[in-house]
Short mmCIF file of C-alpha atoms in Angstrom, two decimals:
data_model
loop_
_atom_site.label_atom_id
_atom_site.label_comp_id
_atom_site.label_asym_id
_atom_site.label_seq_id
_atom_site.Cartn_x
_atom_site.Cartn_y
_atom_site.Cartn_z
CA MET A 1 64.98 1.80 -89.67
CA GLY A 2 68.05 3.64 -88.40
CA ASP A 3 71.63 2.48 -88.37
CA ILE A 4 72.78 -0.97 -89.40
CA SER A 5 75.74 -2.22 -87.40
CA ALA A 6 78.44 -3.20 -89.85
CA GLN A 7 81.99 -2.59 -90.86
CA SER A 8 82.84 -0.17 -93.64
CA PRO A 9 81.90 -1.53 -97.06
CA LYS A 10 84.82 -3.02 -98.94
CA ARG A 11 85.90 -1.65 -102.30
CA ARG A 12 84.00 -3.45 -104.99
CA ARG A 13 85.72 -5.91 -107.26
CA THR A 14 84.92 -6.75 -110.82
CA GLY A 15 86.15 -10.35 -110.79
CA PRO A 16 84.94 -13.56 -109.14
CA ALA A 17 84.18 -13.60 -105.44
CA PRO A 18 86.31 -15.46 -102.92
CA ALA A 19 84.99 -18.47 -101.03
CA ARG A 20 81.77 -17.56 -99.26
CA SER A 21 82.25 -15.55 -96.13
CA ALA A 22 80.86 -12.35 -94.67
CA GLU A 23 82.18 -9.52 -92.55
CA MET A 24 80.92 -9.29 -89.04
CA PRO A 25 79.63 -6.22 -87.20
CA GLY A 26 82.18 -4.35 -85.12
CA LYS A 27 81.99 -3.45 -81.43
CA ARG A 28 79.66 -6.22 -80.45
CA ARG A 29 79.83 -8.93 -77.85
CA PRO A 30 82.89 -11.22 -77.87
CA ARG A 31 82.70 -13.58 -80.80
CA PRO A 32 81.33 -17.05 -80.11
CA PRO A 33 83.69 -20.02 -80.28
CA GLU A 34 84.54 -20.84 -83.89
CA GLY A 35 83.34 -24.43 -83.46
CA ARG A 36 79.72 -23.38 -82.91
CA HIS A 37 77.31 -23.69 -85.82
CA PHE A 38 74.64 -21.10 -86.64
CA ALA A 39 71.83 -21.30 -89.17
CA ALA A 40 69.57 -18.96 -91.09
CA LEU A 41 66.50 -20.10 -93.02
CA ASP A 42 64.65 -17.78 -95.40
CA LEU A 43 61.28 -19.01 -96.65
CA GLY A 44 60.12 -16.72 -99.40
CA THR A 45 57.22 -16.71 -101.81
CA ASN A 46 59.23 -18.68 -104.35
CA ASN A 47 62.28 -20.18 -102.62
CA CYS A 48 63.26 -22.01 -99.46
CA ARG A 49 66.90 -21.32 -98.61
CA LEU A 50 69.04 -22.46 -95.69
CA LEU A 51 72.57 -21.47 -94.71
CA ILE A 52 74.58 -23.11 -91.89
CA ALA A 53 77.89 -21.52 -90.92
CA ARG A 54 80.48 -21.19 -88.19
CA PRO A 55 82.44 -18.11 -87.14
CA GLN A 56 85.80 -17.81 -88.86
CA GLY A 57 88.16 -14.91 -88.35
CA ALA A 58 86.31 -11.65 -89.01
CA GLY A 59 83.49 -13.42 -90.83
CA PHE A 60 82.03 -16.88 -91.16
CA ALA A 61 82.54 -20.03 -93.16
CA VAL A 62 79.57 -21.83 -94.69
CA ILE A 63 79.48 -25.50 -93.81
CA ASP A 64 76.15 -26.45 -95.39
CA ALA A 65 73.48 -24.90 -97.58
CA PHE A 66 70.19 -25.77 -99.20
CA SER A 67 68.02 -24.05 -101.79
CA ARG A 68 64.86 -25.23 -103.48
CA ILE A 69 62.17 -23.50 -105.54
CA VAL A 70 58.93 -24.32 -103.71
CA ARG A 71 56.54 -21.67 -105.08
CA LEU A 72 54.78 -21.30 -101.77
CA GLY A 73 52.88 -18.28 -103.07
CA GLU A 74 51.62 -19.97 -106.23
CA GLY A 75 47.96 -19.02 -106.74
CA LEU A 76 47.98 -16.62 -103.79
CA ALA A 77 47.22 -13.59 -105.97
CA THR A 78 43.84 -15.03 -106.94
CA SER A 79 42.83 -17.13 -103.92
CA GLY A 80 44.32 -15.19 -101.01
CA GLU A 81 45.44 -18.51 -99.52
CA LEU A 82 48.41 -20.86 -99.65
CA SER A 83 47.33 -23.88 -101.67
CA ASP A 84 47.55 -27.45 -100.40
CA ALA A 85 50.02 -28.36 -103.16
CA ALA A 86 52.26 -25.39 -102.36
CA ILE A 87 52.17 -26.20 -98.66
CA ASP A 88 53.09 -29.84 -99.31
CA ARG A 89 56.03 -28.83 -101.54
CA THR A 90 57.27 -26.39 -98.95
CA ILE A 91 57.00 -28.75 -96.00
CA ALA A 92 58.93 -31.37 -97.97
CA ALA A 93 61.74 -28.85 -98.43
CA LEU A 94 61.59 -27.80 -94.78
CA ARG A 95 61.95 -31.44 -93.72
CA VAL A 96 65.28 -31.48 -95.59
CA CYS A 97 66.27 -28.31 -93.75
CA ALA A 98 65.27 -29.77 -90.39
CA ASP A 99 67.40 -32.85 -91.06
CA LYS A 100 70.42 -30.67 -91.89
CA LEU A 101 69.91 -28.61 -88.73
CA ARG A 102 69.90 -31.77 -86.62
CA ARG A 103 72.91 -33.35 -88.30
CA ARG A 104 75.00 -30.20 -88.07
CA ASN A 105 74.28 -29.72 -84.35
CA VAL A 106 73.31 -26.09 -84.84
CA ALA A 107 73.67 -24.07 -81.64
CA LEU A 108 71.47 -21.16 -82.67
CA ALA A 109 69.16 -20.67 -85.63
CA ARG A 110 66.56 -18.26 -86.90
CA SER A 111 63.96 -19.12 -89.52
CA VAL A 112 61.90 -16.41 -91.19
CA ALA A 113 58.99 -16.29 -93.60
CA THR A 114 58.16 -13.29 -95.77
CA GLU A 115 55.51 -11.94 -98.15
CA ALA A 116 53.52 -15.10 -98.94
CA CYS A 117 52.94 -15.82 -95.27
CA ARG A 118 52.31 -12.16 -94.50
CA ARG A 119 49.60 -12.00 -97.16
CA ALA A 120 47.93 -15.43 -96.95
CA SER A 121 44.81 -15.76 -94.83
CA ASN A 122 45.97 -19.23 -93.77
CA GLY A 123 49.53 -18.11 -93.05
CA PRO A 124 49.27 -18.71 -89.26
CA GLU A 125 47.86 -22.19 -89.80
CA PHE A 126 50.70 -23.00 -92.16
CA ILE A 127 53.27 -21.81 -89.60
CA ALA A 128 51.69 -24.05 -86.95
CA ARG A 129 51.73 -27.05 -89.28
CA VAL A 130 55.40 -26.47 -90.14
CA ARG A 131 56.30 -26.47 -86.45
CA ALA A 132 54.27 -29.61 -85.77
CA GLU A 133 55.66 -31.57 -88.73
CA THR A 134 59.27 -30.36 -88.91
CA GLY A 135 60.07 -28.73 -85.59
CA ILE A 136 61.05 -25.50 -87.39
CA MET A 137 59.60 -22.36 -85.83
CA LEU A 138 59.08 -19.81 -88.59
CA ASP A 139 58.87 -16.14 -87.71
CA ILE A 140 56.76 -14.08 -90.13
CA ILE A 141 58.80 -10.89 -90.37
CA SER A 142 57.62 -7.48 -91.49
CA ALA A 143 58.57 -5.98 -94.83
CA GLU A 144 60.71 -3.47 -92.93
CA GLU A 145 62.72 -6.18 -91.19
CA GLU A 146 63.03 -8.08 -94.46
CA ALA A 147 64.55 -4.99 -96.09
CA ARG A 148 66.87 -4.38 -93.13
CA LEU A 149 68.18 -7.95 -93.08
CA ALA A 150 68.80 -7.92 -96.82
CA VAL A 151 70.88 -4.75 -96.54
CA LEU A 152 72.76 -6.10 -93.54
CA GLY A 153 73.66 -9.18 -95.53
CA CYS A 154 74.92 -7.47 -98.67
CA HIS A 155 75.80 -3.82 -98.02
CA ALA A 156 79.56 -4.53 -98.06
CA LEU A 157 79.25 -4.82 -101.84
CA ILE A 158 78.00 -1.25 -102.36
CA GLU A 159 80.43 0.64 -104.56
CA PRO A 160 82.25 3.59 -102.94
CA GLY A 161 80.88 6.98 -103.93
CA ASP A 162 79.01 10.10 -102.89
CA GLY A 163 75.34 10.38 -102.13
CA PRO A 164 72.94 7.64 -101.04
CA ALA A 165 72.99 4.21 -102.66
CA LEU A 166 69.91 2.16 -103.50
CA VAL A 167 69.81 -1.49 -102.48
CA PHE A 168 66.96 -3.65 -103.78
CA ASP A 169 65.70 -7.18 -103.26
CA ILE A 170 63.33 -8.65 -105.86
CA GLY A 171 61.51 -11.48 -104.15
CA GLY A 172 58.69 -13.80 -105.12
CA GLY A 173 55.90 -11.78 -103.54
CA SER A 174 57.36 -8.33 -103.00
CA THR A 175 60.26 -6.05 -103.84
CA GLU A 176 62.11 -4.06 -101.21
CA LEU A 177 63.89 -0.79 -102.01
CA VAL A 178 66.28 0.63 -99.42
CA LEU A 179 68.06 3.97 -99.63
CA VAL A 180 71.36 3.73 -97.74
CA ASP A 181 73.86 6.35 -96.61
CA ASN A 182 77.17 4.49 -96.26
CA ARG A 183 79.55 7.41 -95.74
CA ASP A 184 80.18 6.29 -92.16
CA PRO A 185 81.48 2.91 -90.99
CA VAL A 186 77.95 2.11 -89.81
CA PRO A 187 75.60 2.54 -92.80
CA ARG A 188 72.33 4.32 -92.17
CA VAL A 189 69.00 3.56 -93.81
CA LEU A 190 67.45 6.81 -95.02
CA ASP A 191 64.23 5.43 -96.47
CA TRP A 192 62.70 2.15 -97.56
CA HIS A 193 59.74 0.91 -99.53
CA SER A 194 58.07 -2.45 -100.05
CA ALA A 195 56.10 -2.94 -103.26
CA PRO A 196 53.63 -5.86 -103.52
CA TRP A 197 55.20 -7.12 -106.72
CA GLY A 198 57.64 -10.01 -106.88
CA VAL A 199 58.23 -12.51 -109.67
CA VAL A 200 55.31 -14.72 -108.60
CA SER A 201 52.75 -12.07 -107.64
CA LEU A 202 53.45 -9.93 -110.73
CA SER A 203 53.36 -12.91 -113.09
CA GLU A 204 50.04 -14.14 -111.75
CA THR A 205 48.33 -10.75 -111.48
CA SER A 206 49.41 -9.53 -114.90
CA ALA A 207 48.20 -12.77 -116.48
CA ILE A 208 44.68 -12.13 -115.16
CA GLY A 209 44.36 -8.93 -117.15
CA ALA A 210 46.00 -10.17 -120.34
CA ALA A 211 44.02 -9.90 -123.57
CA PRO A 212 43.98 -13.04 -125.78
CA ASP A 213 45.88 -11.26 -128.54
CA GLU A 214 48.27 -9.31 -126.33
CA SER A 215 51.84 -9.43 -127.60
CA LEU A 216 54.74 -10.49 -125.40
CA MET A 217 56.19 -6.97 -125.35
CA ALA A 218 52.80 -5.36 -124.65
CA HIS A 219 52.41 -7.69 -121.68
CA TYR A 220 55.93 -6.80 -120.56
CA ASP A 221 55.25 -3.06 -120.80
CA ARG A 222 52.08 -3.52 -118.75
CA MET A 223 54.04 -5.26 -116.02
CA ARG A 224 56.60 -2.44 -115.99
CA ALA A 225 53.79 0.10 -115.65
CA LEU A 226 52.25 -1.77 -112.69
CA VAL A 227 55.59 -1.82 -110.90
CA ALA A 228 56.36 1.83 -111.68
CA GLU A 229 53.00 2.82 -110.17
CA SER A 230 53.79 0.93 -106.97
CA PHE A 231 57.18 2.66 -106.75
CA ALA A 232 55.67 6.14 -107.16
CA PRO A 233 55.38 7.02 -103.43
CA PHE A 234 59.02 6.09 -102.84
CA ALA A 235 60.13 7.99 -105.96
CA ALA A 236 58.28 11.09 -104.79
CA ARG A 237 59.96 10.95 -101.38
CA VAL A 238 63.55 10.35 -102.44
CA GLY A 239 63.63 12.30 -105.71
CA ARG A 240 66.41 11.87 -108.27
CA PRO A 241 69.75 10.51 -107.04
CA ARG A 242 72.48 12.96 -106.05
CA GLY A 243 75.90 12.54 -107.60
CA VAL A 244 76.68 9.32 -109.42
CA PRO A 245 73.85 6.85 -108.71
CA ARG A 246 74.94 3.62 -107.04
CA LEU A 247 72.78 0.52 -107.24
CA LEU A 248 73.10 -2.94 -105.66
CA GLY A 249 70.68 -5.80 -106.27
CA THR A 250 70.24 -9.01 -104.34
CA SER A 251 67.87 -11.67 -105.64
CA GLY A 252 67.53 -14.63 -107.93
CA THR A 253 66.47 -12.23 -110.67
CA VAL A 254 69.68 -10.20 -110.75
CA THR A 255 71.97 -13.20 -110.29
CA THR A 256 70.16 -15.06 -113.09
CA LEU A 257 70.27 -12.11 -115.48
CA ALA A 258 73.93 -11.53 -114.68
CA SER A 259 74.60 -15.18 -115.51
CA VAL A 260 72.83 -14.77 -118.86
CA HIS A 261 74.84 -11.60 -119.49
CA LEU A 262 78.09 -13.50 -118.90
CA GLY A 263 76.92 -16.38 -121.06
CA LEU A 264 77.45 -18.96 -118.31
CA SER A 265 76.41 -22.52 -119.12
CA ALA A 266 75.55 -23.11 -115.45
CA TYR A 267 75.22 -20.84 -112.44
CA ASP A 268 78.54 -20.05 -110.72
CA ARG A 269 78.32 -18.02 -107.53
CA SER A 270 82.04 -17.21 -107.57
CA ALA A 271 81.58 -15.44 -110.90
CA ILE A 272 78.45 -13.55 -109.88
CA ASP A 273 78.64 -12.40 -106.25
CA GLY A 274 80.26 -8.96 -106.31
CA LEU A 275 80.11 -8.60 -110.08
CA ILE A 276 79.45 -5.15 -111.55
CA VAL A 277 77.42 -5.10 -114.77
CA PRO A 278 76.63 -2.12 -117.02
CA ALA A 279 72.99 -1.19 -116.55
CA HIS A 280 72.40 -1.06 -120.29
CA ALA A 281 73.58 -4.67 -120.55
CA MET A 282 71.01 -5.77 -117.95
CA ARG A 283 68.32 -3.87 -119.83
CA SER A 284 69.37 -5.59 -123.04
CA VAL A 285 69.15 -9.05 -121.45
CA SER A 286 65.76 -8.16 -119.94
CA GLN A 287 64.33 -6.97 -123.25
CA ARG A 288 65.64 -10.02 -125.08
CA LEU A 289 64.08 -12.45 -122.58
CA ALA A 290 60.80 -10.54 -122.58
CA GLY A 291 60.53 -11.13 -126.31
CA LEU A 292 60.90 -14.91 -126.01
CA ALA A 293 58.12 -17.39 -125.47
CA VAL A 294 58.23 -19.49 -122.30
CA ALA A 295 59.52 -22.56 -124.16
CA GLU A 296 62.33 -20.48 -125.67
CA ARG A 297 63.29 -18.98 -122.32
CA ALA A 298 63.42 -22.47 -120.80
CA LYS A 299 66.26 -23.31 -123.18
CA VAL A 300 68.42 -20.41 -122.01
CA PRO A 301 71.22 -21.61 -119.69
CA CYS A 302 70.80 -20.51 -116.04
CA ILE A 303 67.04 -20.03 -116.56
CA GLY A 304 65.66 -23.44 -117.48
CA PRO A 305 62.10 -24.67 -116.95
CA GLU A 306 61.93 -23.67 -113.27
CA ARG A 307 62.45 -19.96 -113.91
CA ALA A 308 61.17 -19.62 -117.47
CA ASP A 309 57.66 -18.47 -116.56
CA LEU A 310 58.77 -16.06 -113.82
CA VAL A 311 61.96 -14.44 -115.06
CA VAL A 312 60.22 -11.86 -117.27
CA ALA A 313 58.36 -10.43 -114.28
CA GLY A 314 61.75 -10.05 -112.61
CA CYS A 315 63.04 -8.28 -115.73
CA ALA A 316 60.09 -5.86 -115.60
CA ILE A 317 60.76 -5.07 -111.94
CA LEU A 318 64.46 -4.56 -112.61
CA GLU A 319 63.80 -2.16 -115.48
CA ALA A 320 61.36 -0.19 -113.32
CA ILE A 321 64.10 0.12 -110.71
CA LEU A 322 66.59 1.29 -113.34
CA ASP A 323 64.04 3.89 -114.44
CA LEU A 324 63.68 5.06 -110.85
CA TRP A 325 67.40 5.06 -110.05
CA PRO A 326 69.29 5.49 -113.36
CA ALA A 327 72.68 4.13 -112.39
CA GLU A 328 75.18 3.32 -115.12
CA ARG A 329 76.37 0.22 -113.26
CA LEU A 330 74.56 -2.44 -111.28
CA GLY A 331 76.22 -4.35 -108.47
CA ILE A 332 75.17 -7.99 -108.08
CA ALA A 333 74.97 -9.72 -104.70
CA ASP A 334 74.41 -13.42 -104.14
CA ARG A 335 73.83 -12.77 -100.47
CA GLY A 336 71.10 -11.12 -98.46
CA ILE A 337 68.59 -12.08 -95.79
CA ARG A 338 70.27 -15.29 -94.64
CA GLU A 339 73.66 -13.60 -94.34
CA GLY A 340 72.03 -10.73 -92.46
CA ILE A 341 70.47 -13.17 -90.00
CA LEU A 342 73.80 -14.97 -89.49
CA ARG A 343 75.63 -11.74 -88.82
CA ARG A 344 73.10 -10.77 -86.16
CA LEU A 345 73.14 -14.23 -84.55
CA MET A 346 76.93 -14.35 -84.38
CA ALA A 347 77.08 -10.80 -83.02
CA GLY A 348 74.79 -11.81 -80.18
CA VAL A 349 71.82 -9.81 -81.45
CA ALA A 350 68.41 -11.45 -81.26
#
């Protein structure tokens, strides 16, 4: 994957984040006028997320955003196709995005789709229908580009230290692991790996093999084992971390678990983005949630009914990552692919 154009990562903070902004790559084309609006849309296996921003100083200011759980990949693990219901839910969300893009007079936008569309046999037909019904042109990106964009969007939150850092993105249909050397102002990707397990794909696949009398924790341990097996090639290549392991996660899983750790009554990005949490605390939250029934998890603030059936798969993936890269602290990023897209657009990179 090579170098990622970016400024030196900032020193991490342990308190709330400032108003949303992002650093911009250095030594690029002259910055566009600050009045221009840019947009990034990330359609994942579980979520549809849009960010509209304008250049501001050395970063950008968000002027509009949208996020909706659409579960585009629901049922994909068993059928191999995007279902009609999932497609209808997703197109309804994309119509909202299209309306925002028109009203905000966006000068330049990029819309990407990830694992669900990569894997589904009817992915191309879905992309064509989205364009016909909403005007949005989705680009199905590779797992490699997905990993690169996620790192570009969040690498500034990597803690200072020696040795490579591991950045991960737990999605709905896959999980990306990226080993980053950030000793230089321009961080370099040393290795990356995409595992076919996200919160949706792991939940659905593990349910297929569940015995009628399987306990919650036995099911959880089986999910962890599936993920660990998929990480094995990456683990063999990179070995154990050198120095003090550094770990940064970007996804709904880590932001949700961090919210539960803090005991928030409702999600608050300013309290989460840039937070550093002890790894043992995230393991504790994961184990506690894994031992709860779905109805009990639905009552936990910041999880609710929408995430209750998927969050345990995210916990299993997170614990497998902590086993692979045993950092004492976990950095939390509420930023990723969309911010990476915006940075490239505003830097004049296609």
